[in-house]
XYZ file of C-alpha atoms in Angstrom:
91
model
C -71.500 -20.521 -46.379
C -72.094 -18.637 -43.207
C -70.152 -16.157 -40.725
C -69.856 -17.775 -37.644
C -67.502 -15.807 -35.897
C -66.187 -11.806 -36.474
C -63.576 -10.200 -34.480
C -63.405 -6.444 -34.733
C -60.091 -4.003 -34.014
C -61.177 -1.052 -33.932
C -59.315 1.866 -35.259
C -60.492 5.385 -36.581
C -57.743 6.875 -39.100
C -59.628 9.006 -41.582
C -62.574 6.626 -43.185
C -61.291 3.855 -41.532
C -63.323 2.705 -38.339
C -61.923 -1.070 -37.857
C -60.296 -3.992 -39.375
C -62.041 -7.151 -38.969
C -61.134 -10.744 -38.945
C -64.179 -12.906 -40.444
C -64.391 -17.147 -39.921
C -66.803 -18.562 -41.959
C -68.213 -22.229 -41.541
C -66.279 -22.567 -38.181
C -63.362 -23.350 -40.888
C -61.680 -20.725 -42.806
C -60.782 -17.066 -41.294
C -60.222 -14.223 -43.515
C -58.390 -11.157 -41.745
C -57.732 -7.589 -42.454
C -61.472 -6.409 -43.841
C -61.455 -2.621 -43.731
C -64.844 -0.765 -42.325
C -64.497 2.407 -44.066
C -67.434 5.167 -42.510
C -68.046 7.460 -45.458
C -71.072 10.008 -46.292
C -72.926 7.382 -47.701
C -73.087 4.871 -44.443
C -70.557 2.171 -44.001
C -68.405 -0.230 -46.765
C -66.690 -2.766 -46.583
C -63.172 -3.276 -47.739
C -61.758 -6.219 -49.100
C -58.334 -7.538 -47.461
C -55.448 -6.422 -49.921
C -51.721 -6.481 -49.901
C -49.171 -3.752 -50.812
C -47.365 -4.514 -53.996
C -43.220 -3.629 -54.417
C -44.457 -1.065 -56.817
C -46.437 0.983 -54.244
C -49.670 -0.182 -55.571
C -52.375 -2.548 -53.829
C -54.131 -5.897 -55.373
C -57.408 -7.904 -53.664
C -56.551 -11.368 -52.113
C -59.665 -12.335 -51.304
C -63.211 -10.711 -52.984
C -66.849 -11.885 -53.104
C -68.213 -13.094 -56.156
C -71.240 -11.847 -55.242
C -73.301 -8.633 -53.521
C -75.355 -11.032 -51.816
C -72.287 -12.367 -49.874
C -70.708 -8.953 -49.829
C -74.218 -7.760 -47.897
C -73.452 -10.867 -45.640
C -69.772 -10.001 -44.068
C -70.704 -6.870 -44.284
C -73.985 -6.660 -42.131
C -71.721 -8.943 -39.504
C -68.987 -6.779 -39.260
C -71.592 -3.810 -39.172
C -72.902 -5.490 -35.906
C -69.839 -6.591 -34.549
C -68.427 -3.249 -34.648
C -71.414 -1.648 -33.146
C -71.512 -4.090 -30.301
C -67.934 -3.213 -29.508
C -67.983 0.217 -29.549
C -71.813 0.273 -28.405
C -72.785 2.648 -30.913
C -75.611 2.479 -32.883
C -75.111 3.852 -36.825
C -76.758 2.654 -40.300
C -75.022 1.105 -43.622
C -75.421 2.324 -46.533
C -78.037 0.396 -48.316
């Protein structure tokens, strides 16, 4: 599986620098990551939904850090291409 495609919005409310929209395999997009900016370097967020009870759940997570590292390093790099900034992650 590969990222061929990210689309960034950014949008700086506290930690939050952008939400990104990730296609993988030219076949399946996943929207809403969260790029979060924190002491540390960047992290990347996993799309969630709001629950009825005020609380939040994952709907989509990596089984992996490997993969994590993947859409994350792409978003990275998509976001600093749009805001033509150069930062570091967190490692």
């Amino acid at each position: 599986m590969q990222v061929t495609k990210v689309r960034v919005y950014p949008m700086i409310q506290g930690t939050l620098r952008c939400y990104a929209d990730v296609i993988f395999d030219n076949s399946l997009c996943v929207r809403e990551f969260r790029l979060l900016h924190t002491p540390r370097g960047y992290v990347l967020g996993m799309p969630n939904v709001s629950q009825a009870d005020g609380s939040s759940r994952e709907i989509a997570s990596a089984l992996n850090r490997k993969t994590i590292k993947m859409i994350e390093g792409a978003v990275i790099a998509e976001y600093e291409k749009t805001i033509g900034a150069t930062t570091r992650s967190r490692k």
